[in-house]
């Protein structure tokens, strides 16, 4: 429903960081969870998402420059917390594109777990061809191949997030 929202938001100047929050506040009570999946950039859509969110799950690809991107995102989160959303928390860190057969994946995973400790989800998203194919078909992984390793990984993550949040309530 919000595809292309980044372009639409550019037209607004005053209060543009709160456009998404204002829209979501009107429907927030109708949902248990609202998931905002953002592109890996630090543009206006991401600022809106962080301003509207209660918490953020940070995906970290198990690849070479991932830790640099993570550092930039954490700076952006701190800025959004300071300027627009003091209640924003980091829900967790999600390791993605993990491949236990590669030394680099294992090293990135170890480094992230060393630094973020219990904030890193036990669930991780593996490198999986079905996850790459699903978007090109315009489908979620659950529509495309619910039995795939990628679908099982996302289902495990959803279960872990729900259990974590039920423990908070």
Tab-separated table of C-alpha atoms in Angstrom:
chain	number	residue	atom	x	y	z
A	1	UNK	CA	0.000	0.000	0.000
A	2	UNK	CA	2.935	2.345	0.557
A	3	UNK	CA	4.993	1.485	-2.526
A	4	UNK	CA	6.566	4.624	-3.929
A	5	UNK	CA	6.008	6.455	-0.659
A	6	UNK	CA	9.561	7.830	-0.666
A	7	UNK	CA	8.866	9.887	-3.792
A	8	UNK	CA	5.573	11.193	-2.449
A	9	UNK	CA	7.177	12.295	0.825
A	10	UNK	CA	9.769	14.441	-0.940
A	11	UNK	CA	6.991	16.860	-1.929
A	12	UNK	CA	6.388	17.767	1.716
A	13	UNK	CA	8.738	20.010	3.672
A	14	UNK	CA	7.257	20.765	7.102
A	15	UNK	CA	6.767	17.733	9.310
A	16	UNK	CA	7.751	15.398	6.524
A	17	UNK	CA	9.540	13.049	8.940
A	18	UNK	CA	6.188	12.342	10.630
A	19	UNK	CA	4.014	11.673	7.570
A	20	UNK	CA	4.065	7.891	7.989
A	21	UNK	CA	3.604	8.107	11.764
A	22	UNK	CA	0.514	10.267	11.326
A	23	UNK	CA	-0.990	7.785	8.843
A	24	UNK	CA	-0.183	4.750	10.994
A	25	UNK	CA	-1.482	6.341	14.198
A	26	UNK	CA	-4.948	6.302	12.613
A	27	UNK	CA	-4.897	2.492	12.198
A	28	UNK	CA	-2.417	1.327	14.858
A	29	UNK	CA	-5.125	-0.117	17.132
A	30	UNK	CA	-6.324	-2.436	14.350
A	31	UNK	CA	-3.091	-4.470	14.324
A	32	UNK	CA	-0.970	-6.479	16.728
A	33	UNK	CA	2.147	-5.765	14.673
A	34	UNK	CA	2.887	-3.391	11.829
A	35	UNK	CA	6.006	-4.323	9.883
A	36	UNK	CA	7.649	-1.635	7.774
A	37	UNK	CA	10.218	-3.171	5.433
A	38	UNK	CA	12.585	-0.463	4.223
A	39	UNK	CA	15.252	-0.417	1.536
A	40	UNK	CA	18.896	-0.458	2.633
A	41	UNK	CA	19.305	3.297	2.380
A	42	UNK	CA	19.087	6.160	4.809
A	43	UNK	CA	16.523	8.288	2.972
A	44	UNK	CA	13.292	9.984	3.925
A	45	UNK	CA	11.242	6.773	3.867
A	46	UNK	CA	13.560	5.189	6.431
A	47	UNK	CA	13.460	8.308	8.608
A	48	UNK	CA	9.660	8.174	8.452
A	49	UNK	CA	9.674	4.480	9.323
A	50	UNK	CA	11.958	5.013	12.329
A	51	UNK	CA	9.858	7.975	13.467
A	52	UNK	CA	6.665	5.898	13.235
A	53	UNK	CA	8.077	2.722	14.797
A	54	UNK	CA	8.040	1.535	18.379
A	55	UNK	CA	11.073	-0.628	17.692
A	56	UNK	CA	13.438	-1.592	14.918
A	57	UNK	CA	14.844	-4.910	13.767
A	58	UNK	CA	18.188	-4.289	12.110
A	59	UNK	CA	19.096	-6.750	9.361
A	60	UNK	CA	22.831	-7.283	8.955
A	61	UNK	CA	24.098	-9.121	5.903
A	62	UNK	CA	26.932	-11.483	6.731
A	63	UNK	CA	29.160	-9.746	4.212
A	64	UNK	CA	32.254	-7.553	4.146
A	65	UNK	CA	30.833	-4.006	4.398
A	66	UNK	CA	27.886	-4.907	6.613
A	67	UNK	CA	29.435	-3.607	9.820
A	68	UNK	CA	30.073	-0.209	8.206
A	69	UNK	CA	26.427	0.006	7.177
A	70	UNK	CA	25.385	-1.044	10.665
A	71	UNK	CA	27.434	1.779	12.194
A	72	UNK	CA	25.757	4.312	9.882
A	73	UNK	CA	22.297	2.958	10.659
A	74	UNK	CA	22.926	3.098	14.413
A	75	UNK	CA	23.932	6.763	14.046
A	76	UNK	CA	20.714	7.435	12.140
A	77	UNK	CA	18.673	5.652	14.811
A	78	UNK	CA	20.298	7.753	17.548
A	79	UNK	CA	19.515	10.919	15.589
A	80	UNK	CA	15.877	9.886	15.066
A	81	UNK	CA	15.626	9.048	18.781
A	82	UNK	CA	16.943	12.503	19.647
A	83	UNK	CA	14.858	14.514	17.168
A	84	UNK	CA	11.632	12.624	16.449
A	85	UNK	CA	11.052	9.445	18.462
A	86	UNK	CA	12.527	9.201	21.949
A	87	UNK	CA	10.716	5.892	22.556
A	88	UNK	CA	12.308	4.052	19.614
A	89	UNK	CA	14.175	0.944	20.748
A	90	UNK	CA	16.317	-1.587	18.951
A	91	UNK	CA	14.241	-4.756	19.049
A	92	UNK	CA	17.058	-6.916	17.777
A	93	UNK	CA	19.736	-7.592	15.209
A	94	UNK	CA	18.919	-10.080	12.450
A	95	UNK	CA	21.748	-11.828	10.636
A	96	UNK	CA	20.889	-12.290	6.954
A	97	UNK	CA	22.482	-13.982	3.953
A	98	UNK	CA	24.276	-16.265	6.396
A	99	UNK	CA	26.215	-19.158	4.903
A	100	UNK	CA	27.978	-21.337	7.469
A	101	UNK	CA	30.237	-22.684	4.710
A	102	UNK	CA	32.003	-19.346	4.296
A	103	UNK	CA	34.583	-17.985	6.690
A	104	UNK	CA	33.342	-14.421	6.144
A	105	UNK	CA	29.753	-15.221	7.194
A	106	UNK	CA	30.994	-16.929	10.332
A	107	UNK	CA	33.345	-14.040	11.180
A	108	UNK	CA	30.663	-11.370	10.676
A	109	UNK	CA	28.226	-13.413	12.765
A	110	UNK	CA	30.786	-13.771	15.577
A	111	UNK	CA	31.647	-10.064	15.513
A	112	UNK	CA	27.996	-8.985	15.622
A	113	UNK	CA	27.191	-11.426	18.441
A	114	UNK	CA	30.286	-10.312	20.375
A	115	UNK	CA	29.253	-6.673	20.246
A	116	UNK	CA	25.442	-6.920	20.507
A	117	UNK	CA	25.229	-10.091	22.617
A	118	UNK	CA	21.617	-10.983	23.487
A	119	UNK	CA	20.237	-8.386	21.075
A	120	UNK	CA	21.118	-10.697	18.167
A	121	UNK	CA	18.292	-13.065	17.325
A	122	UNK	CA	18.936	-16.783	17.562
A	123	UNK	CA	17.091	-17.060	14.251
A	124	UNK	CA	19.043	-16.055	11.169
A	125	UNK	CA	18.177	-15.811	7.505
A	126	UNK	CA	20.328	-18.065	5.326
A	127	UNK	CA	21.556	-17.337	1.847
A	128	UNK	CA	18.777	-19.049	-0.116
A	129	UNK	CA	17.933	-19.001	-3.809
A	130	UNK	CA	14.178	-19.130	-3.128
A	131	UNK	CA	14.464	-15.875	-1.163
A	132	UNK	CA	16.073	-14.288	-4.223
A	133	UNK	CA	13.478	-15.667	-6.640
A	134	UNK	CA	10.299	-14.755	-4.724
A	135	UNK	CA	10.416	-10.945	-5.232
A	136	UNK	CA	11.011	-11.361	-8.966
A	137	UNK	CA	7.692	-13.235	-9.065
A	138	UNK	CA	5.957	-10.537	-7.010
A	139	UNK	CA	5.400	-12.963	-4.135
A	140	UNK	CA	6.382	-13.303	-0.519
A	141	UNK	CA	8.527	-16.307	0.321
A	142	UNK	CA	5.458	-17.897	1.945
A	143	UNK	CA	3.499	-17.618	-1.297
A	144	UNK	CA	6.421	-18.683	-3.474
A	145	UNK	CA	7.740	-21.679	-1.515
A	146	UNK	CA	6.484	-22.066	2.029
A	147	UNK	CA	8.646	-25.175	2.539
A	148	UNK	CA	11.913	-23.479	1.560
A	149	UNK	CA	14.738	-22.944	4.013
A	150	UNK	CA	14.185	-19.182	3.716
A	151	UNK	CA	10.481	-19.433	4.581
A	152	UNK	CA	11.251	-21.627	7.581
A	153	UNK	CA	13.865	-19.105	8.736
A	154	UNK	CA	11.432	-16.179	8.540
A	155	UNK	CA	8.751	-18.215	10.333
A	156	UNK	CA	11.258	-18.968	13.105
A	157	UNK	CA	12.109	-15.269	13.346
A	158	UNK	CA	8.424	-14.319	13.588
A	159	UNK	CA	7.945	-16.845	16.380
A	160	UNK	CA	11.019	-15.536	18.214
A	161	UNK	CA	9.879	-11.896	17.914
A	162	UNK	CA	6.379	-12.736	19.173
A	163	UNK	CA	7.757	-14.740	22.109
A	164	UNK	CA	10.155	-11.917	22.961
A	165	UNK	CA	7.330	-9.375	22.925
A	166	UNK	CA	4.974	-11.553	24.951
A	167	UNK	CA	7.666	-11.689	27.624
A	168	UNK	CA	7.664	-7.867	27.759
A	169	UNK	CA	3.887	-7.506	28.209
